[in-house]
Amino acid sequence: MTHGLPPAQGLYDPRNEHDACGVGFLANIKGAKSHAIIRRGIQVLCNLHHRGAVGADPLDGDGAGCLIQIPDALYREVCGFALPITGDYGTGLVFVPRDEKSRAACMQALKQAAEAHDLKLLGWRDVPTDNKALGTIARTTEPTVKQVFIGRGKVTPKKFELALYLARKQAENTVKREHLARGAKGADELFYVVSLSSKTVIYKGMFLAHSLDEYYADLGDERAVSALALVHQRYSTNTFPTWDRAHPYRLVAHNGEINTLRGNVNRMKAREALFAHPEIGEDVRDLKPVILDEHGSDTACFDNALEFLVRTGRSLPHAMAMLMPAAWATKAKLPRALKGFFEYHATMMEPWDGPANMVACDGERICAALDRNGLRPARYLLTTDNEILYASEMGTLDFPPEKIVAKARLAPGSMIMVDTARGVFLEDDKIKDELAKAHQYADWIESYKITLDQLPAPAQPPMPRHEHIRQQQQAFGYTVEDLKVVIAPMAIDGQEPVGSMGDDTPVAILSNRPRPFYNYFKQLFAQVTNPPIDPIREEIVMSLTQYVGPARNILDAGPEHCRMLELDQPILGDMELEQLRQADVEGFRGTTLSILFEAKAGPEGMEKRLEELFIQAERAVDNGFTLLVLSDRDVDDEKAPIPALLAVSAIHHHLIRVGKRSQCSLILESAEPREVHHFALLVGYGCTAINPYLAIDSIQDMVDSGVLPQLDGNTAADEEHDAVYHYTKHYIKAIGKGLLKVFSKMGISTLQSYCSAQIFEAVGLSTAFVEKYFTGTPTRIEGAGVKEIAEECLSRHRVAFAPLIDPNRDLDRGGFYHWRRDGEFHMMNPEVIALLQHSVRANDRSTFKRYANLIDNQAKNLCTLRGLFKFKDTTAIPIEQVESAESITKRFVTGAMSLGSIGTEAHETLAIAMNRIGGRSNTGEGGEDPRRFERDANGDWRRSAIKQVASGRFGVTPFYLVNAAELQIKMAQGAKPGEGGQLPGHKVTDYIGWLRHSVPGVTLISPPPHHDIYSIEDLAQLIYDLKNANPQANVSVKLVSEVGVGTVAAGVAKAHADLVTISGCEGGTGASPVSSIKHAGIPWELGLAETHQTLVLNDLRGRIKVQTDGMLRTGRDVVIAAMLGAEEFGFATVALVTVGCIMMRKCHLDTCPVGVATQNEALRKKFNGKPDHVVNFFRFIADDVREHMAKLGVRTLDELVGRTEYLEMNEAIKHWKSKGLDYSKILAKPKAGPAVNTRCCVAQDHGIAKILDRQLIEKAAPALERQEKVVIEMPIRNSNRTACTMLSSEVARRYGEAGLPAGTIDIRFTGVAGQSFCAFLSNGMNVSLVGDANDYVGKGMAGGRIVIHPDPRVTYRWDNNAIVGNTVLYGATGGEAYLAGASGERFGVRNSGARAVIEGVGDHGCEYMTGGHVVVLGKTGRNFAAGMSGGIAWVLDEDRRFGGRCNDGMVDREQVSADTEELDVLKSLIENHARLTGSAKAKQLLTSWDANLKKFVKVFPREYRRVLLERAKKDATDRIAKETVRG
Amino acid sequence: MGDPKGFMKHTRQVPKYLPVDLRLANHEEHIEEFSEEQVQTQASRCMDCGVPFCMTGCPLGNLIPEWNDLVFRGRWKEALAALHATNNFPEFTGRVCPAPCENSCVLGINEPAVAIKLHEVSIVDKGFAMGWIKPTLPPSRTGKKVAIIGSGPAGLACAQQLNRAGHAVMVFEKSDRAGGLLMYGIPHYKLRKEKVQRRVDLLVAEGVEFTFSCHVGVDVTWEKLKADYDATVICTGAEQPRDLAIEGRELDGVHFAMEFLPQSNRRNWGDEDLAALHPKKQAIGAAHKKVIVIGGGDTGSDCIGTSLRQGAANVINFELLPEPPGARPNNNPWPQWARVKRISSSVEEMTAKGGDVTYSVATKRFTGEAGKVTGLVTVKLDWSSGKPVEVPGSEETYGCDLVLLAMGFLGPRKLGIVEQIGCALDPRSNVQTDPDTRMTSVPGVFAAGDARRGQSLVVWAISEGREVARCVDSWLMKHESLLPSVRIEAFAY
């Protein structure tokens, strides 16, 4: 039970809360206990302060805590009663209600539970606490803190921890039941056993790190000693006082997020029915539920699962490796035994996937593990005193340099362990080696696991193709577009087709046409709280493998678990399906359940059939069938299909409820699924494998009819010759790739964890329907129920089987992608586009009114959620009293469209117009021509006021940043949230290349995530960086509307952003896979309202502005957006239309016939837009807004913000499908006291008033003012973040892109630098650091020089110890870096110009690099050079194993060429490195240079080579031409 | 879309008319041959727009981007199916339609539009040549009977659609052949009459029945129709010509265009006794005459071309309205129908033969001798105020032997069946219907085509016929019709 979070209300749901954090531990490896460990542990936490967050009251932290070994000496003296010897008693803090009666009941429950497990409750102690340090909110819910002592009683020492665990769980269940019975939920009812163990004790609460020992006097008591201290500082997305949500939990503290949580929890629940344990016996019931609070935080759930595995007999590292396996399935070579270990466990436990730095402690051992992607930072050091310090950052405690024996980082998917009992520190390979050797796992896999080809061929052949394929297609709602736009391109290209210009069709519930049931669900995606993954470039972590077969008792550790059928991907051909259907071997018995219903029974028939299916499915499981094939074969005029997704999910959830789910696999044989979104949903709701027979039949039909061309032949083997085989294979491949994309969007790597994870939001389905059939899925505006859905099926069925209609006639045209006259409604239709263009060109308000009426008068086509709103009747005022149009247009912005995606003319036209009206245009990703920074002679300004910072960081230089009024961090974009982008080489013209600081002609990839934002505290860091880079600019964060976006926005507000944009799914202009355009993201009405409500609820609304965009088109739209909580309004699609866009949806083809979205010179000449047109449009909108305001009786827009009381639902215009809609959640207003601001009126405190750079700027004054050389020497520590950036921005502001002459400002630091050291460094700054640095060194640097090397007094070798953290030189465009040591992950990611020398890098080195030079004088991690399209890297390959670690997808590996120019570059870089850092490695290399040169491997991107060759050829031709002329 | 860059590589090319003298030698079509490859190249210019405005220009909502693409790919048979999906008679529209689709073609914003009409006619001609166009009979019959009055394009389209839905259709035609204006209005050189007959024959083969030379309201009464049929559709067209009530109108040699053109078309069938058709039992010919055509529209053009082919000594043309601009004015932007000067092939022929068009001119009176017209007097009009004002002293006299009045139509003929049925008329004196159900004020009686919307294009007539068929089917079957529907109202831009 989580107490302290408000109950779900309006669009706010506490289930969406996230946290992220700083984590660390300090331990003595030999187990020597001291009070100093605790004291210094807390010190670590204080130095991680900046990774936490504060709420509205600066004292209200998000929670902090500490886990230590039981301080026996202290307790013995203070508890007031006799304690048995150490180890014979368990203890723990317990949060109990302040109310005496409730408290007594809780304490009694624990006492009874202890006794029930043969334990003895020894007594209670009142824990001394001091709440002076608590913030106001934390104080309101501060629980009473008691400490319980429980004696071992009759329990054996070995089983003591288990008994304490069972007792605690029983007590928790008892109190939970009792709370439920009373309906108790409030924070004052909190009963929470912080920990209960004979080994560890945890102190935690809702305060800031430095208050930990102030609140708990125990921790400051010298008598308290421990050999280890595990500490945690929390950063949550809310400001609510949730004492139980502070870390550590019983075993773990965590920094990160578990993305797959819902599926993990569901599956754990499904396993419970099979629990059996010889030592636990009857008490096995107390294990359940394993996850106490399904809606608890991800860490709480993970902790529950881990604790369950550990207490029931698995070792701590074993359990950790089960839940967070490394990426074992890929080509990286693992020892056979270890691979066997992982594979065996994969058959019983899916990964708990997500960015995680998880630290677990059982009192003797501490394990720290990193997720397979290594998405959280983890650094550690070892000392001569046998101490280990582990933390998210270096520098959290000071050690004399000579005492440090190693500085390292934790690599992705790996673990370290301190075993204080054995007195050893173990690295990953040692730990895993021990685990792997425990059993013959690899042998087990070999003898038990089977693959499809090991199943016998089916006795019966697959079903023949239907005679009337058109009729089948009709019955399942296929359209011409499904074939032409979706299936055919996938069959031909093997990948999903790409589209442009967003989605402007109605959401399914508002469509007049029957829509596929899948359309009611929207894909969720990662933003801010965890990163999406790049499934192409980071393929090594991805997997589509699924296991088919029944699960077994997880408490058993025998080989039977891996009696599983392995599928390498989830799409089955017809033959493969028959193999499964007809399987009858041990563990695999197939049976078929028909999901058809009697059409003549009407809508009720479907519901009835579902009930029958529940019984049939249960019976099948009871009868020992393990493969349930759900089939919609044989639809005819009497039988109609239940939507396959509904059937799958309904049976899945029913079987979970009756405890039979884990004993079978659900396999689907259906005509329905045809596009990626369909398959993603089916898997997401529990289906293991799918046979899309009609999609396959359709491919065959298209081959037969010649739509798909025959193959040329000769190249392929016979089978490959067959066109149907070929196209089907491509189609299945495309689906697989698409699935990877869908779940990587959420940051999930494996299909196994995605399966049943339900990462979707329903839009337009009733709660009753969803709770029954899609349990746990968010749905917020109600809508259709089972009857309406059945009616949609039946209407398709009626059309297909109408007696008088030719069964072979053409399919419905669709019109879902492209507008069709008889197809789906589009918001941007011919009338709207034409009238809009006519009105702005002629400056004719009456035409504009016709346009606006067409949109606002929605009687025929509901189309948008806002279409169903109505303004309430109020008293009007004269329009003269309403604020001016000029002041309203200042709130308007245009969307982020890069120069590249649209042409220069269109881009500048928008900028000029927005500057004229005081609004703001947006650069989009891709830089801006510095010539636009100054006003033109005629007074116009082509500068975009908003400078976007996107994941590719193209063109993001210090000069660019200082020329912004607003800096926008694009976390996601409406058209394709969670995805990256790609600008193909042919579109990178000389001009674009120059703007983006990249090589013209070379493809540019924008990664899906910002590689410096994997969590909310990372975002806070980037905001801080940007604020340093331009203190005058507002920093904004762009999010896309989805369930939970409000919670993320609250986190963003706490991260000190000045503005947050909520983008709707409608609109969006970028090129993107069609399934992303259509099925990811939700309308802004929901996201905006949720954001506003959540911010108000958290009292954060006052310090952040809210903006929205996504197909805003009229004044009415603007007024509604304001009422739902927006202060500013973005327009992209319509703004483009005003300058000539006619929605060709061909932006990705570079063929825009009106010269808007193209780089083609000839086409750009056709551009016909004028700034006046844009200005006219925004004036018209403002005039419209004013008219509405006058009618409403409102004088200023500010008065409208969040005023949902002006809105109501227009009941008059609902139709049969949408009649169940209910907007009360959108219209809900959170109760807020008079002191709570409901619109932005307070400035954020960015904490940059007293930073180090203020001193630097002062000291550098002679250089800044007179270009005189200055030398500055200073100490630095990890809390000095983003050092040198504000100074650099001063340089850029005064001296532009060129900066100062090299070395004008010479800064020399000693110590450990905080994150983002030297970010956005300008020319003229030489910065050296003796010591080391953390993540993001040299981020976005444009010039200057960074030199970092360890203190010469350290005793370790520099080259294999960490000198910097992750993501170094991200997006750098110039400058040099010499780093004497190793880095973490993603060194040089998206570097486009910096030159760097480093002595070792982690995984994904030089990823997406587009330019610059990188020299690695040592080992690299895996996946080096993934997505690298430009620049050169040289890697010293001493062990000759670099080949296996390099991703050769885009690069060649070769010898360093004999070309002297190249040799000079390489050698001079290494010489500089030796000279500047004193690196022993560099010196040694140079001493026998010629011999060592052979050890270098040159990494040369193929595309870059091609472009260089072309350029050389062109230069030569030009030269010859010139010479000829001269001659 | 075949070639995304096709429009950047190729310019618009459409078949040209052959030289004027060749054309005027007879009444046949004289147009340049285009090879399939040439047509496919043209089709590559289609951009497969995200919002294909051409579909809004076309009253049928033709699936233009789809068949353009299929033509480009040489998938003619599928192109034909896609074309027929929305258009019952593309061989007519492919020849006589002024192609509003091309006016709203997106490429037309800044380049010559895609040659949509060329593709249309090429597809359907290929379809007939290959024998792909065959009668398709409905799978079963509903037992319902529908009477359609009039066999013009609206009546024919309505008949074919209703027949497809399984109803028994009887078309009543007052003339001796089916087709209405298609048969007797449009000159042979624009639309060969065998092509009209070929389509009618197909309808007959599909089961549509015709009763010719049966003037409903005269030869058969409304009472009888009502008793025999479950529904009736009025597709009688807008046959009431606009007259010129001025001095000398009664003179011989002053005729309505629709007295002149049908006779010419009949001559091409080899019909005799043409005079029988004329109210005054006159055979009208232009040979060796000085001809004045009053009215600058399509009908006027047809009169000019036909007169020239009949061997007129000379032909001139008067238009009341001012000369339209050569390019779109600002207040007439894309994708609206461009109100620009278009020179029809007939006007081109006239100019070649020394005639011309005079704009802003009104006819004041006819002059004659012995009851025969010998000339007329005109006056110049000043349109600068937006309204016509006669210019004082601008009167001019022209000599002539034949005057053809082609000044438009004023709705259906008022006497006869419309009167008998007693259905309400709209303010423009067309048959009024409910906009959604297409039913007149009399239950079970529907209307479509020019009779309902007033004088319009063939393509509109087909569109009306299709829509009314859907409405009739719904009404007869008491559930939503499965016949295809398009948004039929004009687009509001």
mmCIF file of C-alpha atoms in Angstrom, chain A residues 667-757:
data_model
loop_
_atom_site.group_PDB
_atom_site.id
_atom_site.type_symbol
_atom_site.label_atom_id
_atom_site.label_comp_id
_atom_site.label_asym_id
_atom_site.label_seq_id
_atom_site.Cartn_x
_atom_site.Cartn_y
_atom_site.Cartn_z
ATOM 1 C CA ILE A 667 -1.046 -18.799 -30.141
ATOM 2 C CA LEU A 668 -3.162 -16.915 -32.609
ATOM 3 C CA GLU A 669 -4.304 -17.955 -36.052
ATOM 4 C CA SER A 670 -5.990 -14.885 -37.427
ATOM 5 C CA ALA A 671 -6.878 -13.097 -40.610
ATOM 6 C CA GLU A 672 -6.934 -9.812 -38.814
ATOM 7 C CA PRO A 673 -3.399 -8.725 -37.967
ATOM 8 C CA ARG A 674 -1.573 -7.155 -40.875
ATOM 9 C CA GLU A 675 0.480 -4.233 -39.663
ATOM 10 C CA VAL A 676 3.140 -3.834 -37.026
ATOM 11 C CA HIS A 677 0.849 -2.165 -34.521
ATOM 12 C CA HIS A 678 -1.494 -5.168 -34.614
ATOM 13 C CA PHE A 679 1.272 -7.623 -33.845
ATOM 14 C CA ALA A 680 2.689 -5.399 -31.132
ATOM 15 C CA LEU A 681 -0.683 -5.306 -29.414
ATOM 16 C CA LEU A 682 -1.221 -9.040 -29.676
ATOM 17 C CA VAL A 683 2.153 -9.756 -28.122
ATOM 18 C CA GLY A 684 1.668 -6.972 -25.603
ATOM 19 C CA TYR A 685 -1.511 -8.643 -24.400
ATOM 20 C CA GLY A 686 -0.096 -12.102 -23.970
ATOM 21 C CA CYS A 687 0.065 -13.814 -27.335
ATOM 22 C CA THR A 688 3.266 -15.774 -27.864
ATOM 23 C CA ALA A 689 3.105 -16.414 -31.585
ATOM 24 C CA ILE A 690 0.857 -15.325 -34.423
ATOM 25 C CA ASN A 691 -0.047 -16.797 -37.783
ATOM 26 C CA PRO A 692 -1.417 -13.925 -39.908
ATOM 27 C CA TYR A 693 -2.852 -16.219 -42.532
ATOM 28 C CA LEU A 694 -4.840 -13.691 -44.499
ATOM 29 C CA ALA A 695 -1.933 -11.286 -44.719
ATOM 30 C CA ILE A 696 0.096 -14.158 -46.141
ATOM 31 C CA ASP A 697 -2.757 -15.155 -48.451
ATOM 32 C CA SER A 698 -2.994 -11.565 -49.575
ATOM 33 C CA ILE A 699 0.664 -11.613 -50.509
ATOM 34 C CA GLN A 700 0.040 -14.736 -52.543
ATOM 35 C CA ASP A 701 -2.957 -13.067 -54.161
ATOM 36 C CA MET A 702 -0.893 -10.028 -55.032
ATOM 37 C CA VAL A 703 1.740 -12.261 -56.590
ATOM 38 C CA ASP A 704 -0.899 -14.174 -58.550
ATOM 39 C CA SER A 705 -2.424 -10.988 -59.865
ATOM 40 C CA GLY A 706 0.930 -9.426 -60.662
ATOM 41 C CA VAL A 707 0.706 -6.593 -58.169
ATOM 42 C CA LEU A 708 3.876 -7.941 -56.659
ATOM 43 C CA PRO A 709 6.309 -8.594 -59.491
ATOM 44 C CA GLN A 710 7.818 -12.010 -60.119
ATOM 45 C CA LEU A 711 11.436 -12.358 -59.110
ATOM 46 C CA ASP A 712 14.235 -12.175 -61.601
ATOM 47 C CA GLY A 713 15.545 -15.499 -60.465
ATOM 48 C CA ASN A 714 19.104 -16.574 -61.018
ATOM 49 C CA THR A 715 20.476 -15.112 -57.808
ATOM 50 C CA ALA A 716 18.679 -17.221 -55.262
ATOM 51 C CA ALA A 717 18.185 -20.863 -54.426
ATOM 52 C CA ASP A 718 15.078 -22.631 -55.679
ATOM 53 C CA GLU A 719 12.884 -21.961 -52.713
ATOM 54 C CA GLU A 720 13.964 -18.346 -52.763
ATOM 55 C CA HIS A 721 12.856 -18.260 -56.363
ATOM 56 C CA ASP A 722 9.323 -18.610 -55.326
ATOM 57 C CA ALA A 723 7.952 -15.102 -55.197
ATOM 58 C CA VAL A 724 5.400 -15.903 -52.502
ATOM 59 C CA TYR A 725 8.081 -17.401 -50.278
ATOM 60 C CA HIS A 726 10.337 -14.437 -50.898
ATOM 61 C CA TYR A 727 7.725 -11.783 -50.209
ATOM 62 C CA THR A 728 6.322 -13.561 -47.194
ATOM 63 C CA LYS A 729 9.787 -13.781 -45.727
ATOM 64 C CA HIS A 730 10.302 -10.084 -46.309
ATOM 65 C CA TYR A 731 6.957 -9.309 -44.793
ATOM 66 C CA ILE A 732 7.712 -11.319 -41.676
ATOM 67 C CA LYS A 733 11.098 -9.652 -41.460
ATOM 68 C CA ALA A 734 9.453 -6.249 -41.690
ATOM 69 C CA ILE A 735 7.069 -7.130 -38.899
ATOM 70 C CA GLY A 736 9.997 -8.274 -36.768
ATOM 71 C CA LYS A 737 11.890 -5.058 -37.377
ATOM 72 C CA GLY A 738 8.768 -3.079 -36.673
ATOM 73 C CA LEU A 739 8.237 -4.905 -33.391
ATOM 74 C CA LEU A 740 11.789 -4.150 -32.342
ATOM 75 C CA LYS A 741 11.091 -0.522 -33.084
ATOM 76 C CA VAL A 742 7.852 -0.505 -31.122
ATOM 77 C CA PHE A 743 9.293 -1.931 -27.973
ATOM 78 C CA SER A 744 12.610 -0.173 -28.246
ATOM 79 C CA LYS A 745 10.553 3.017 -28.229
ATOM 80 C CA MET A 746 9.670 2.122 -24.697
ATOM 81 C CA GLY A 747 13.272 1.278 -23.907
ATOM 82 C CA ILE A 748 12.600 -2.451 -23.909
ATOM 83 C CA SER A 749 15.115 -4.772 -25.482
ATOM 84 C CA THR A 750 13.508 -8.167 -25.632
ATOM 85 C CA LEU A 751 10.238 -9.424 -26.973
ATOM 86 C CA GLN A 752 10.118 -11.788 -24.035
ATOM 87 C CA SER A 753 9.777 -8.910 -21.600
ATOM 88 C CA TYR A 754 7.460 -7.009 -23.911
ATOM 89 C CA CYS A 755 5.097 -9.958 -24.044
ATOM 90 C CA SER A 756 2.060 -9.182 -21.885
ATOM 91 C CA ALA A 757 3.654 -5.949 -20.688
#
